[in-house]
XYZ file of C-alpha atoms in Angstrom:
303
model
C -0.309 0.115 -0.176
C 1.334 3.494 -0.901
C 1.816 6.006 1.675
C -1.046 8.100 -1.214
C -3.350 5.160 -0.437
C -4.711 7.403 2.334
C -5.386 10.386 1.207
C -8.207 11.889 -0.917
C -7.840 14.962 -2.892
C -11.145 16.841 -3.181
C -11.080 19.774 -6.087
C -13.605 22.961 -5.802
C -14.201 23.098 -9.038
C -15.453 26.272 -9.895
C -13.035 28.434 -8.031
C -10.724 26.722 -10.414
C -12.238 26.908 -13.111
C -12.512 30.878 -12.903
C -8.830 31.276 -11.982
C -7.917 29.408 -15.052
C -10.209 32.575 -16.558
C -8.498 35.058 -15.617
C -5.302 34.353 -15.583
C -5.114 34.743 -19.854
C -7.588 37.585 -19.189
C -5.105 39.830 -21.135
C -4.717 37.096 -24.340
C -6.988 34.845 -24.455
C -6.816 31.676 -25.912
C -8.308 30.638 -28.890
C -8.672 27.429 -31.500
C -8.622 27.844 -35.022
C -12.710 27.571 -35.074
C -12.873 30.831 -32.879
C -13.278 28.265 -28.841
C -12.034 30.737 -25.811
C -10.206 27.478 -24.691
C -8.158 29.969 -21.425
C -9.973 28.384 -19.002
C -9.908 24.557 -19.884
C -6.586 24.493 -21.052
C -5.125 25.972 -17.735
C -7.605 23.850 -15.528
C -6.068 20.832 -17.713
C -2.823 22.294 -16.585
C -3.602 22.402 -12.932
C -4.768 19.293 -13.062
C -2.059 17.447 -14.687
C 0.183 19.460 -12.503
C -1.362 18.108 -9.214
C -1.456 14.315 -10.316
C 2.139 14.845 -11.844
C 3.009 16.235 -7.912
C 0.805 14.321 -5.975
C 0.283 11.345 -7.446
C -3.418 10.579 -5.564
C -4.589 7.476 -5.291
C -8.126 8.749 -4.712
C -9.499 12.187 -6.391
C -12.830 14.185 -7.147
C -13.889 17.636 -8.740
C -17.261 19.067 -6.767
C -19.460 21.547 -9.101
C -22.162 23.648 -7.594
C -25.533 21.753 -8.987
C -26.876 22.139 -12.485
C -29.914 23.850 -11.641
C -31.870 25.335 -9.072
C -31.031 28.214 -5.499
C -29.018 27.035 -1.937
C -30.553 27.316 0.610
C -28.500 29.694 1.220
C -30.380 31.857 -1.416
C -33.546 31.430 -0.405
C -32.765 32.439 3.610
C -30.866 35.890 2.376
C -31.929 37.412 -0.956
C -28.933 39.228 -1.057
C -26.372 36.191 -0.780
C -24.243 36.759 -3.781
C -26.345 38.818 -5.178
C -22.759 41.630 -5.437
C -21.404 39.189 -8.111
C -20.362 39.736 -11.772
C -22.447 37.221 -14.691
C -20.650 34.104 -14.836
C -18.438 35.107 -18.321
C -19.860 33.054 -21.351
C -16.616 31.231 -22.453
C -16.692 29.776 -18.658
C -20.447 28.110 -19.489
C -18.921 26.376 -23.254
C -15.976 25.445 -21.388
C -17.673 23.678 -18.427
C -18.702 20.413 -20.726
C -14.878 20.161 -22.130
C -13.731 20.043 -19.083
C -16.267 17.064 -17.962
C -14.894 15.211 -20.593
C -11.109 15.633 -20.115
C -12.238 14.922 -15.907
C -13.717 11.429 -17.903
C -11.235 11.174 -19.780
C -8.454 11.354 -17.596
C -10.503 8.722 -15.269
C -11.251 10.831 -12.512
C -14.619 11.114 -11.291
C -16.732 14.263 -10.825
C -19.751 15.214 -8.790
C -22.331 17.435 -8.461
C -23.641 19.042 -5.788
C -27.169 17.724 -4.825
C -30.469 20.499 -5.153
C -30.216 23.350 -2.695
C -26.799 23.091 -1.682
C -23.628 24.539 -2.847
C -20.500 22.274 -3.760
C -18.540 23.958 -0.798
C -21.549 21.545 1.319
C -20.923 18.502 -0.507
C -17.291 18.876 -0.076
C -17.488 19.440 3.540
C -19.556 16.002 3.664
C -17.492 14.310 1.554
C -14.854 15.176 3.401
C -15.995 14.577 6.876
C -17.334 11.619 6.176
C -14.166 10.259 3.984
C -12.597 11.239 7.663
C -14.471 8.989 9.596
C -12.820 6.568 7.486
C -9.396 7.488 8.207
C -8.620 9.538 5.492
C -6.394 12.622 4.857
C -7.979 14.663 3.385
C -6.697 17.678 0.835
C -9.096 20.679 -0.584
C -7.607 22.130 -3.257
C -9.047 25.308 -3.443
C -8.813 29.492 -3.556
C -11.826 29.666 -1.543
C -11.329 31.221 2.025
C -14.580 29.528 3.111
C -13.016 25.875 3.716
C -10.534 27.146 6.485
C -13.232 26.559 9.266
C -13.362 22.923 8.195
C -9.768 22.203 8.804
C -8.770 19.581 11.049
C -5.909 17.412 11.828
C -6.875 14.961 8.766
C -8.495 17.692 7.138
C -6.383 20.126 4.717
C -6.689 22.926 2.277
C -4.420 22.673 -0.651
C -4.567 26.141 -2.305
C -2.355 25.335 -5.795
C 0.472 26.908 -6.980
C -0.243 30.409 -9.510
C 1.291 33.087 -10.397
C 4.947 31.915 -9.558
C 3.614 31.273 -6.389
C 4.106 27.425 -4.493
C 1.144 25.499 -2.819
C 0.637 25.980 0.052
C -1.082 23.280 2.511
C -2.586 24.741 5.422
C -3.337 23.062 8.987
C -4.818 23.973 12.320
C -1.802 25.971 13.144
C -1.887 27.957 10.025
C -5.377 28.639 10.929
C -4.796 29.752 13.777
C -1.931 31.982 12.429
C -3.489 34.224 9.657
C -6.711 34.620 11.849
C -5.501 34.459 15.410
C -8.134 31.745 16.829
C -7.709 28.951 18.840
C -9.351 26.258 16.555
C -10.485 26.942 12.531
C -14.173 26.386 13.367
C -14.364 30.111 15.007
C -13.093 31.379 11.721
C -17.467 31.080 11.035
C -17.832 33.068 14.045
C -15.267 35.682 13.027
C -17.403 36.124 9.802
C -20.644 35.873 11.351
C -19.822 39.092 13.030
C -17.363 41.175 11.101
C -19.472 39.937 7.701
C -18.032 38.867 4.301
C -17.996 40.970 1.895
C -17.747 37.793 -0.836
C -20.363 36.878 -0.821
C -22.546 39.736 1.021
C -22.659 38.252 4.122
C -23.594 41.808 6.095
C -22.524 40.163 10.025
C -22.843 42.257 12.557
C -23.531 46.142 11.636
C -19.651 48.427 13.429
C -18.496 45.285 14.419
C -15.117 45.069 12.617
C -11.881 42.698 12.413
C -10.813 44.089 15.381
C -13.161 43.795 18.014
C -14.274 40.184 16.032
C -11.116 38.900 17.063
C -11.114 40.694 20.338
C -14.359 39.296 21.175
C -13.933 35.223 20.169
C -10.848 35.739 22.721
C -13.488 36.771 25.000
C -16.750 34.774 24.789
C -15.131 31.894 22.236
C -18.633 32.308 20.127
C -21.086 33.548 18.469
C -23.883 32.978 20.338
C -21.727 33.681 23.749
C -20.889 37.097 22.577
C -24.929 37.778 21.724
C -25.902 36.622 25.163
C -23.359 38.549 26.941
C -24.028 42.110 25.329
C -24.879 43.146 29.455
C -20.999 43.471 28.849
C -20.616 46.060 26.779
C -21.725 49.571 26.480
C -22.102 52.463 23.630
C -22.744 52.214 20.500
C -21.352 48.400 19.526
C -23.429 47.321 22.556
C -26.782 49.152 20.947
C -25.547 47.780 17.225
C -24.940 43.756 18.510
C -27.758 43.763 20.678
C -30.445 45.475 17.864
C -28.825 43.018 15.368
C -28.679 39.565 16.461
C -31.258 38.147 14.404
C -28.562 38.995 11.803
C -25.611 37.737 12.857
C -27.466 34.227 13.637
C -28.387 34.272 9.733
C -24.761 35.337 8.675
C -23.650 32.145 10.715
C -26.373 30.298 9.224
C -24.953 31.470 5.720
C -21.603 31.440 6.290
C -21.364 27.922 7.972
C -20.472 24.840 5.398
C -23.018 21.647 5.779
C -21.053 18.656 6.596
C -23.819 16.272 6.834
C -25.617 15.878 3.868
C -28.641 13.985 3.856
C -28.476 10.473 1.865
C -24.849 10.485 1.193
C -22.228 7.975 2.225
C -18.694 7.529 1.430
C -17.837 4.596 -1.420
C -13.658 5.278 -1.610
C -14.591 3.055 -4.655
C -16.217 5.911 -6.253
C -12.675 8.105 -5.878
C -10.605 6.340 -7.523
C -8.071 7.557 -9.270
C -7.744 5.118 -12.361
C -5.249 4.396 -15.740
C -6.441 6.467 -18.708
C -6.903 5.367 -22.239
C -3.971 7.506 -23.973
C -5.841 7.564 -27.330
C -8.955 9.108 -25.088
C -7.053 11.633 -24.353
C -5.006 12.170 -27.870
C -8.246 12.901 -29.564
C -9.802 15.284 -26.771
C -6.419 17.113 -27.199
C -5.836 17.201 -30.778
C -9.912 18.250 -30.577
C -8.538 21.018 -28.496
C -5.618 21.878 -30.305
C -3.516 21.560 -27.229
C -0.183 20.969 -29.091
C 1.884 21.563 -26.630
C 0.091 19.841 -23.584
C -0.534 17.198 -25.234
C 3.408 16.722 -25.237
C 3.121 17.386 -21.262
C 0.391 14.625 -20.794
C 1.974 12.088 -23.077
C 5.294 12.621 -20.549
C 3.015 12.889 -17.334
C 1.066 9.569 -18.227
C 4.448 7.918 -19.901
C 2.194 6.790 -23.055
C 4.326 7.322 -27.000
C 2.366 9.104 -29.030
C 1.771 6.724 -32.851
C 3.168 8.762 -35.416
């Protein structure tokens, strides 16, 4: 049994695809037929590099649901409402990325309706952790910091010349000045999260939020201890308790989606078929990438 046999790598699809698209925002790549392949080729480079560097035995890519809205949007209409419209090139790229995942024999899943990819990744990670796996969540999304344990890590892949980063408990403690990664949920519940349009408690910035975390430990204890406070902060917190609790619900990643069981065979990375890889890469005119794939998979291209 190799030392990667109990490691599971979970790719948070959309942040990686968006990063792949915007990496070429000043000079997009097109095929001779006019297809914008920027998000496809960059994602595929990332995939091959990860396979080559980490040599995972278990891996999966997780997408948001194909339809419907999450429970967060139903709870709070303004959730992520400020986000820009997804570029058309990304919508066009998804079926090709799915096809490449199939060709590489890497499992992919859509989150169940009503949830987000974060929730499905969180659920898979916790189920796998209970079965003795070390889980690496490959993402650029800080929301996953709340899931970090001794066995669940956040893996930030290399980009823009940076090296990869693997964040564990100590790294999250240092980054946010908390005792446990779970407390970042309470931190963001107090101070809000503009990236997802989560309001938090009005008037509470990072400095006060950290102070309250150190003193009370979590949001609920703060809300039950406003008699210790005074002035405008006391007034703001007491007036917006419901907003704070709503923010915490929006921020918290679900780790127990019903009716999901972890079956390791569904995540096993199988040996791909070289002819299938060659066919899709030639269709997309990935000439250099074809050579890189050939080197990784140790096949010989037939002339």
